[in-house]
Short mmCIF file of C-alpha atoms (C1' of nucleotides) in Angstrom, two decimals:
data_model
loop_
_atom_site.label_atom_id
_atom_site.label_comp_id
_atom_site.label_asym_id
_atom_site.label_seq_id
_atom_site.Cartn_x
_atom_site.Cartn_y
_atom_site.Cartn_z
CA MET A 161 73.82 268.15 75.74
CA THR A 162 72.58 269.49 72.46
CA SER A 163 70.32 267.39 70.31
CA ALA A 164 72.59 267.83 67.30
CA GLY A 165 75.94 266.89 68.86
CA ALA A 166 77.23 263.52 70.00
CA PRO A 167 76.46 262.80 73.64
CA ALA A 168 79.26 263.49 76.11
CA THR A 169 78.72 260.09 77.70
CA PRO A 170 77.78 257.74 74.88
CA ILE A 171 78.98 254.43 76.32
CA LEU A 172 76.82 252.17 78.45
CA HIS A 173 78.21 249.23 80.37
CA ILE A 174 75.36 246.94 81.30
CA ASP A 175 75.96 244.23 83.85
CA MET A 176 73.33 241.80 85.09
CA ASP A 177 73.09 241.69 88.88
CA ALA A 178 74.25 238.30 90.21
CA PHE A 179 73.16 236.89 86.87
CA TYR A 180 73.18 233.12 87.41
CA ALA A 181 71.75 233.44 90.90
CA SER A 182 69.05 235.87 89.75
CA VAL A 183 67.95 233.54 86.96
CA ALA A 184 67.97 230.58 89.35
CA VAL A 185 65.78 232.46 91.84
CA ARG A 186 63.44 233.55 89.07
CA GLU A 187 62.88 229.89 88.23
CA ARG A 188 62.29 228.96 91.85
CA PRO A 189 60.35 231.73 93.60
CA GLU A 190 60.58 229.90 96.93
CA LEU A 191 64.24 230.96 96.97
CA TRP A 192 63.32 234.63 96.84
CA GLU A 193 64.38 235.43 100.40
CA VAL A 194 67.01 232.76 100.85
CA PRO A 195 70.80 232.95 100.35
CA VAL A 196 71.50 231.19 97.06
CA ILE A 197 74.77 229.89 95.64
CA VAL A 198 75.04 228.69 92.04
CA GLY A 199 77.75 226.14 91.34
CA GLY A 200 79.99 224.94 94.08
CA GLY A 201 79.81 221.23 93.39
CA TYR A 202 82.45 218.74 94.37
CA ARG A 203 85.87 220.43 94.15
CA GLY A 204 84.10 223.37 92.56
CA VAL A 205 83.89 227.11 93.00
CA VAL A 206 81.00 229.54 93.37
CA LEU A 207 79.78 230.68 89.97
CA SER A 208 77.36 233.23 91.35
CA ALA A 209 75.74 234.14 94.65
CA ASN A 210 72.73 236.30 95.34
CA TYR A 211 73.01 239.34 97.57
CA LEU A 212 71.70 237.52 100.64
CA ALA A 213 74.59 235.05 100.32
CA ARG A 214 77.04 237.87 99.66
CA GLU A 215 76.08 239.43 102.98
CA HIS A 216 77.84 236.45 104.54
CA GLY A 217 80.99 237.07 102.55
CA VAL A 218 80.32 234.61 99.73
CA ARG A 219 81.87 235.70 96.43
CA SER A 220 82.00 234.20 92.97
CA GLY A 221 85.19 232.28 92.31
CA MET A 222 85.42 231.26 95.94
CA PRO A 223 86.00 227.56 96.72
CA ALA A 224 82.68 225.92 97.42
CA THR A 225 83.89 224.53 100.73
CA ARG A 226 84.67 227.99 102.02
CA ALA A 227 81.37 229.39 100.80
CA ARG A 228 79.44 226.72 102.66
CA ARG A 229 81.38 227.40 105.83
CA LEU A 230 80.59 231.11 105.52
CA CYS A 231 76.91 230.54 104.81
CA PRO A 232 75.75 227.05 105.78
CA GLN A 233 72.08 227.96 105.36
CA ALA A 234 72.54 228.85 101.68
CA VAL A 235 70.71 226.80 99.06
CA VAL A 236 73.19 225.49 96.48
CA VAL A 237 71.83 225.27 92.94
CA ALA A 238 73.45 223.47 90.02
CA PRO A 239 74.04 225.75 87.04
CA ASP A 240 71.76 225.41 84.03
CA HIS A 241 74.00 226.81 81.32
CA GLU A 242 71.45 226.28 78.61
CA LEU A 243 68.93 228.41 80.47
CA PHE A 244 71.52 231.09 81.22
CA GLY A 245 72.42 231.13 77.54
CA ARG A 246 68.80 231.60 76.49
CA VAL A 247 68.25 234.47 78.92
CA SER A 248 71.50 236.05 77.80
CA THR A 249 70.52 235.86 74.15
CA ALA A 250 67.19 237.54 74.90
CA VAL A 251 68.92 240.30 76.85
CA VAL A 252 71.38 240.95 74.04
CA GLU A 253 68.45 241.21 71.62
CA THR A 254 67.05 243.95 73.82
CA PHE A 255 70.40 245.74 73.60
CA ARG A 256 70.44 245.47 69.83
CA ARG A 257 67.09 247.17 69.60
CA VAL A 258 68.86 250.19 71.11
CA THR A 259 71.94 250.14 68.90
CA PRO A 260 73.78 247.77 66.59
CA LEU A 261 77.00 248.77 68.40
CA VAL A 262 76.78 246.10 71.10
CA GLU A 263 79.98 244.47 72.30
CA VAL A 264 79.15 241.33 74.24
CA VAL A 265 81.80 240.68 76.89
CA SER A 266 80.22 237.60 78.44
CA LEU A 267 76.83 236.09 79.12
CA ASP A 268 75.96 238.81 81.60
CA GLU A 269 77.82 241.87 80.41
CA ALA A 270 77.98 244.17 77.39
CA PHE A 271 79.05 247.59 76.20
CA LEU A 272 76.72 249.72 74.08
CA ASP A 273 77.75 252.78 72.10
CA VAL A 274 74.54 254.81 71.95
CA SER A 275 75.94 257.79 70.03
CA GLY A 276 73.64 257.08 67.15
CA SER A 277 70.56 256.42 69.31
CA VAL A 278 70.06 259.67 71.22
CA ARG A 279 68.04 261.33 68.50
CA ARG A 280 65.59 258.44 68.53
CA LEU A 281 65.62 257.42 72.21
CA GLY A 282 66.87 260.38 74.26
CA PRO A 283 70.03 260.97 76.28
CA PRO A 284 72.16 258.02 77.41
CA VAL A 285 70.87 258.02 80.97
CA GLU A 286 67.31 257.72 79.71
CA ILE A 287 68.32 254.92 77.38
CA ALA A 288 69.87 253.18 80.36
CA GLU A 289 66.63 253.39 82.30
CA GLN A 290 64.60 252.17 79.32
CA VAL A 291 66.83 249.13 78.93
CA ARG A 292 66.67 248.36 82.63
CA ALA A 293 62.88 248.56 82.62
CA THR A 294 62.61 246.36 79.55
CA ILE A 295 64.86 243.67 80.97
CA HIS A 296 63.04 243.76 84.26
CA ASP A 297 59.67 243.40 82.53
CA GLU A 298 60.69 240.74 80.05
CA GLN A 299 63.21 238.70 82.04
CA ALA A 300 62.31 239.42 85.67
CA ILE A 301 65.93 240.12 86.57
CA THR A 302 67.75 243.34 87.34
CA CYS A 303 70.83 244.93 85.90
CA SER A 304 73.06 247.89 86.59
CA VAL A 305 74.35 250.42 84.10
CA GLY A 306 77.41 252.63 84.02
CA VAL A 307 77.32 255.60 81.65
CA ALA A 308 80.49 257.42 80.61
CA ALA A 309 82.60 258.64 77.73
CA THR A 310 84.96 255.66 77.83
CA ILE A 311 84.72 251.92 78.16
CA SER A 312 86.84 251.66 81.28
CA VAL A 313 84.99 254.38 83.18
CA ALA A 314 81.60 253.02 82.13
CA LYS A 315 82.62 249.65 83.53
CA LEU A 316 83.70 251.11 86.85
CA ALA A 317 80.50 253.16 86.97
CA SER A 318 78.27 250.10 86.55
CA LYS A 319 80.02 248.48 89.47
CA ARG A 320 79.28 251.56 91.55
CA ALA A 321 75.64 251.38 90.38
CA LYS A 322 75.10 247.87 91.73
CA PRO A 323 72.67 246.51 92.49
CA ASP A 324 69.81 247.66 90.28
CA GLY A 325 70.97 251.20 89.54
CA VAL A 326 72.53 253.67 87.12
CA VAL A 327 75.62 255.81 87.59
CA VAL A 328 76.62 258.50 85.13
CA VAL A 329 80.14 259.91 85.15
CA PRO A 330 80.30 263.15 83.15
CA PRO A 331 83.63 263.91 81.46
CA GLU A 332 84.52 266.72 83.85
CA GLU A 333 84.11 264.39 86.83
CA ILE A 334 86.24 261.52 85.59
CA THR A 335 89.33 262.11 87.73
CA THR A 336 87.20 262.96 90.77
CA PHE A 337 85.48 259.63 90.25
CA LEU A 338 88.61 257.61 89.53
CA HIS A 339 91.27 258.86 91.90
CA PRO A 340 89.79 257.74 95.25
CA LEU A 341 89.30 254.16 94.00
CA ASP A 342 91.63 251.37 95.08
CA VAL A 343 94.16 250.45 92.37
CA GLY A 344 92.66 246.97 92.36
CA GLU A 345 89.57 248.43 90.65
CA LEU A 346 91.52 249.16 87.47
CA TYR A 347 91.08 246.76 84.61
CA GLY A 348 94.17 244.58 84.43
CA VAL A 349 95.04 244.86 88.12
CA GLY A 350 94.43 241.59 89.89
CA GLU A 351 95.51 240.25 93.25
CA LYS A 352 99.23 240.07 92.46
CA THR A 353 99.59 243.46 90.83
CA ARG A 354 97.49 245.10 93.50
CA ALA A 355 99.73 243.69 96.23
CA MET A 356 102.81 244.82 94.32
CA LEU A 357 101.47 248.36 93.93
CA HIS A 358 100.38 248.52 97.55
CA ARG A 359 103.89 247.51 98.63
CA LEU A 360 105.16 250.53 96.72
CA GLY A 361 102.71 252.74 98.57
CA LEU A 362 100.44 253.07 95.55
CA VAL A 363 97.04 252.41 97.09
CA THR A 364 94.61 254.54 95.13
CA VAL A 365 94.13 255.21 91.44
CA GLY A 366 95.20 258.78 92.22
CA ASP A 367 98.52 257.48 93.54
CA VAL A 368 99.11 255.68 90.25
CA ALA A 369 98.09 258.75 88.28
CA HIS A 370 100.76 260.80 90.07
CA THR A 371 103.55 258.25 89.64
CA PRO A 372 105.95 258.57 86.69
CA VAL A 373 105.27 256.07 83.95
CA ARG A 374 108.87 254.81 84.16
CA THR A 375 108.43 253.95 87.83
CA LEU A 376 105.24 252.04 87.10
CA GLN A 377 106.90 250.21 84.24
CA ARG A 378 109.79 249.07 86.41
CA ALA A 379 107.28 247.72 88.91
CA VAL A 380 104.76 245.95 86.69
CA GLY A 381 106.32 245.80 83.22
CA ASP A 382 106.40 248.13 80.24
CA HIS A 383 103.01 247.39 78.86
CA LEU A 384 100.96 247.27 82.03
CA GLY A 385 102.75 250.31 83.49
CA ARG A 386 101.82 252.46 80.53
CA HIS A 387 98.31 251.02 80.43
CA LEU A 388 97.62 251.75 84.11
CA HIS A 389 98.95 255.27 84.00
CA GLY A 390 96.61 255.98 81.10
CA LEU A 391 93.59 254.44 82.79
CA ALA A 392 94.28 256.39 85.97
CA TRP A 393 93.74 259.58 83.98
CA GLY A 394 90.70 258.21 82.21
CA ASP A 395 92.68 257.87 79.01
CA ASP A 396 91.09 254.96 77.16
CA ARG A 397 90.63 255.21 73.43
CA ARG A 398 89.23 251.77 72.86
CA GLU A 399 85.96 251.85 70.98
CA VAL A 400 82.94 249.61 71.30
CA VAL A 401 83.21 246.93 68.62
CA ALA A 402 80.05 245.14 67.57
CA GLY A 403 80.28 241.40 68.29
CA SER A 404 81.83 239.41 71.09
CA SER A 405 85.14 240.38 72.60
CA GLY A 406 87.64 238.13 74.30
CA ALA A 407 88.08 238.12 78.05
CA PHE A 408 90.77 240.78 77.86
CA GLY A 409 88.52 242.95 75.79
CA LEU A 410 91.08 243.97 73.21
CA GLY A 411 90.18 241.79 70.27
CA GLY A 412 86.60 242.69 69.56
CA ALA A 413 84.60 240.42 67.31
CA GLU A 414 87.60 238.41 66.16
CA PRO A 415 87.75 234.65 65.74
CA ASP A 416 89.14 232.56 68.58
CA ARG A 417 92.92 232.29 68.72
CA SER A 418 92.79 229.04 70.65
CA MET A 419 90.38 226.40 71.81
CA GLY A 420 90.86 224.09 74.73
CA ALA A 421 89.29 221.89 77.34
CA GLN A 422 90.42 220.84 80.77
CA GLU A 423 89.00 218.78 83.57
CA THR A 424 89.61 218.46 87.26
CA PHE A 425 89.35 214.85 88.30
CA GLY A 426 86.92 213.91 91.03
CA ARG A 427 89.88 212.36 92.80
CA ASP A 428 93.56 212.81 92.02
CA VAL A 429 94.76 210.32 89.43
CA ASP A 430 98.11 208.58 89.05
CA ASP A 431 97.15 205.99 86.45
CA ARG A 432 98.49 206.65 82.94
CA THR A 433 95.59 204.78 81.36
CA VAL A 434 93.05 207.01 83.09
CA VAL A 435 94.98 210.14 82.17
CA LEU A 436 95.22 209.15 78.51
CA ARG A 437 91.56 208.29 78.33
CA GLU A 438 90.74 211.73 79.69
CA LEU A 439 93.12 213.37 77.22
CA LEU A 440 91.36 211.60 74.37
CA ARG A 441 87.98 212.74 75.63
CA LEU A 442 89.16 216.34 75.99
CA THR A 443 90.88 216.27 72.62
CA SER A 444 87.80 215.04 70.79
CA THR A 445 85.75 217.77 72.46
CA VAL A 446 88.21 220.41 71.30
CA THR A 447 88.73 219.17 67.76
CA GLY A 448 84.98 218.71 67.39
CA ARG A 449 84.47 222.37 68.26
CA MET A 450 87.28 223.31 65.88
CA ARG A 451 85.61 221.48 63.01
CA VAL A 452 82.30 223.15 63.76
CA ALA A 453 84.08 226.50 63.67
CA GLY A 454 85.96 225.51 60.52
CA VAL A 455 89.42 226.14 61.97
CA ALA A 456 92.66 224.20 62.30
CA GLY A 457 95.65 224.84 64.56
CA ARG A 458 99.37 224.11 64.74
CA THR A 459 100.32 224.25 68.42
CA VAL A 460 99.12 221.73 70.96
CA THR A 461 99.50 222.59 74.64
CA LEU A 462 99.16 220.06 77.43
CA THR A 463 98.33 221.32 80.91
CA VAL A 464 99.00 219.22 83.99
CA ARG A 465 98.05 220.27 87.50
CA PHE A 466 99.48 218.20 90.33
CA ALA A 467 97.79 217.36 93.59
CA ASP A 468 99.58 220.27 95.28
CA PHE A 469 98.07 222.62 92.67
CA THR A 470 101.35 223.40 90.94
CA THR A 471 100.63 223.60 87.25
CA ILE A 472 102.86 223.12 84.24
CA THR A 473 102.34 223.35 80.50
CA ARG A 474 104.15 221.69 77.62
CA SER A 475 103.56 222.61 74.03
CA ARG A 476 104.62 221.46 70.60
CA THR A 477 104.15 223.21 67.29
CA MET A 478 103.49 220.99 64.32
CA SER A 479 104.57 221.75 60.78
CA GLU A 480 100.97 221.62 59.59
CA ALA A 481 97.77 222.88 61.11
CA THR A 482 95.22 220.18 61.87
CA ASP A 483 91.74 219.61 63.18
CA VAL A 484 92.15 215.83 63.27
CA THR A 485 91.43 214.27 66.65
CA GLN A 486 94.06 211.55 66.30
CA GLU A 487 96.82 213.99 65.39
CA VAL A 488 96.14 216.29 68.31
CA TYR A 489 95.75 213.33 70.64
CA ARG A 490 99.03 211.80 69.47
CA THR A 491 100.82 215.08 70.16
CA ALA A 492 99.20 215.50 73.58
CA THR A 493 100.16 211.93 74.48
CA ALA A 494 103.76 212.50 73.41
CA LEU A 495 103.91 215.65 75.55
CA TYR A 496 102.48 213.76 78.49
CA ASP A 497 104.89 210.84 78.16
CA ALA A 498 107.84 213.23 77.79
CA LEU A 499 107.10 214.43 81.32
CA GLY A 500 108.20 211.01 82.55
CA LEU A 501 105.82 211.07 85.49
CA GLN A 502 106.08 208.15 87.88
CA ARG A 503 102.90 207.79 89.86
CA ALA A 504 102.62 211.54 90.30
CA ARG A 505 99.12 212.41 91.50
CA LEU A 506 97.35 214.65 89.02
CA ARG A 507 94.47 216.91 89.86
CA LEU A 508 93.74 218.19 86.35
CA VAL A 509 94.71 217.69 82.74
CA GLY A 510 93.93 219.92 79.80
CA VAL A 511 94.45 220.17 76.06
CA ARG A 512 94.50 223.37 74.04
CA VAL A 513 95.11 224.00 70.35
CA GLU A 514 96.57 227.39 69.44
CA GLY A 515 97.44 229.25 66.28
CA LEU A 516 93.98 228.70 64.84
CA ALA A 517 93.25 229.71 61.28
CA PRO A 518 90.35 229.08 58.90
CA ARG A 519 90.66 225.54 57.60
CA GLU A 520 90.46 226.53 53.94
CA SER A 521 93.42 228.90 54.36
CA VAL A 522 95.61 226.09 55.68
CA HIS A 523 98.11 224.72 53.23
CA HIS A 524 98.09 220.93 53.01
CA GLN A 525 101.09 218.91 51.97
CA HIS A 526 99.82 216.07 49.84
CA VAL A 527 101.93 213.34 51.34
CA LEU A 528 100.90 214.17 54.87
CA GLY A 529 97.36 214.88 53.78
CA GLU A 530 97.02 211.41 52.29
CA ARG A 531 98.40 209.69 55.32
CA GLU A 532 95.95 211.49 57.56
CA HIS A 533 93.06 211.33 55.18
CA GLY A 534 91.54 208.30 56.82
CA TRP A 535 91.48 209.91 60.27
CA SER A 536 90.04 213.10 58.93
CA GLU A 537 87.27 211.15 57.21
CA ALA A 538 86.63 209.24 60.41
CA ASP A 539 86.25 212.53 62.32
CA ARG A 540 83.76 213.82 59.81
CA ALA A 541 81.73 210.64 60.03
CA VAL A 542 81.71 210.98 63.81
CA ASP A 543 80.60 214.61 63.48
CA ARG A 544 77.72 213.64 61.20
CA ALA A 545 76.58 210.90 63.54
CA ALA A 546 76.87 213.20 66.53
CA ARG A 547 74.71 215.79 64.82
CA ARG A 548 72.10 213.18 64.08
CA PHE A 549 72.09 211.11 67.22
CA GLY A 550 73.80 213.29 69.83
CA SER A 551 77.44 213.36 70.81
CA ALA A 552 76.96 210.57 73.35
CA ALA A 553 76.14 208.18 70.52
CA VAL A 554 79.57 208.20 68.94
CA ARG A 555 82.79 208.03 70.85
CA PRO A 556 86.15 206.29 70.69
CA ALA A 557 86.14 202.71 71.91
CA SER A 558 88.47 203.54 74.79
CA LEU A 559 85.89 205.96 76.17
CA LEU A 560 83.24 203.26 76.48
CA SER A 561 83.06 202.21 80.06
"C1'" DT B 57 87.22 217.34 100.69
"C1'" DC B 58 90.53 224.59 99.33
"C1'" DT B 59 91.13 226.59 94.98
"C1'" DG B 60 86.30 225.44 87.72
"C1'" DG B 61 86.68 226.18 82.98
"C1'" DG B 62 86.92 229.10 79.02
"C1'" DG B 63 89.83 232.29 77.23
"C1'" DT B 64 93.62 236.50 76.13
"C1'" DC B 65 97.88 238.77 76.50
"C1'" DC B 66 102.65 239.73 78.30
"C1'" DT B 67 107.40 238.53 79.42
"C1'" DA B 68 111.63 236.43 78.86
"C1'" DG B 69 115.11 233.40 77.08
"C1'" DG B 70 117.00 230.82 73.31
"C1'" DA B 71 117.30 229.59 68.43
"C1'" DC B 72 117.88 231.23 64.09
"C1'" DC B 73 118.37 234.46 60.30
"C1'" DC B 74 120.05 238.56 58.01
"C1'" DT C 221 138.25 237.17 65.29
"C1'" DC C 222 135.81 239.04 71.85
"C1'" DT C 223 131.25 239.65 69.62
"C1'" DG C 224 126.16 244.36 67.02
"C1'" DG C 225 121.39 244.74 66.34
"C1'" DG C 226 116.91 243.66 64.83
"C1'" DG C 227 113.19 240.53 63.69
"C1'" DT C 228 110.61 236.25 64.14
"C1'" DC C 229 109.45 231.86 65.98
"C1'" DC C 230 109.05 228.69 69.75
"C1'" DT C 231 108.48 227.47 74.56
"C1'" DA C 232 107.15 228.04 79.54
"C1'" DG C 233 105.22 230.54 82.93
"C1'" DG C 234 102.34 234.00 84.87
"C1'" DA C 235 98.65 237.35 85.40
"C1'" DC C 236 94.22 238.55 84.44
"C1'" DC C 237 89.19 238.51 83.10
"C1'" DC C 238 84.43 236.52 83.12
#
DNA sequence: TCTGGGGTCCTAGGACCC
DNA sequence: TCTGGGGTCCTAGGACCC
């Protein structure tokens, strides 16, 4: 690489190693050489497991019951999201000292475009090692870094680098790197799509690369077919966008399109009163967050998961966007009652508001606005009290037990 | 004691409009 | 009077990611 030109591999994907578990162990040094599982409470799943637990087959996302069967000697730690958030913020600050072009994917993962940093800090691989050393010194946790010309290859490279390493994929080695991988490694290929592709005899990324786009599209849909064929050849033009990206990584630093909350009951519920109380609690959580963000939304979606895990959604779009708890709750209740459930056992309910837009951009009809004015004022009074005394201090009467 | 919670995007059908 | 084509919105479900 010349000092004047842009680096051939300017993108870093930095991924904390077993982030929650590493932070938990850091806080409790006696767990250093013990299998550790974070999360996994009642009816829960594993949020993170350290490498000693992974040796027994424990994986994040796995039902807690299964994890405990696989590794009964593991210590299970409750997650401390506030702590994880603080560590994450500190780590991201370290990234931003390298470059302003930091795209935060989640608490434990980010992309950095270091094109503009090589003159000051050296080639990308050296920047990667500097960042790793800094995080290790300051936070006492390790991370892995993938270095490549594109986002998708950098991400795959960081996975290969785990734990506690760096992998660089130069441009001329991209297909050599990609083609032996299982198709399931590609971004956007989950369990279902992987099984579908395997049934067609497409096992490796190379197989996908050498399949006509039309064939892929018939198998997995127009969009995904085209997307996968591109990725299989390392074709990924997405740039690092400063800010936080959504889970799918396409939005980049854009405001939320929806906000929601859901809850799995401790025990399955068939009592309408209990369900409605939970819907009110979830709704006030969501609308409270909406008001903090200064957004309102038009579509309310109710999610219901039955005891057998089948899940349905029902949605209704209102003529006016709202952030008013009572309006969203009324809509959610109507959707629930329209299901006509008779003693069906529910495992989970959820409420989501979609079609969010900045509140000030939302047109208000005066007649409707006046009718709802009282509720809106009530919400704002609740918000003020919650800020002053904590959210537990103010809640609807029906949530008082 | 099987399977969390926060999201995004895609697909597909029907309604509706031009 | 046998019937097009495109665009947008709404709804429901599904897949995926962290």
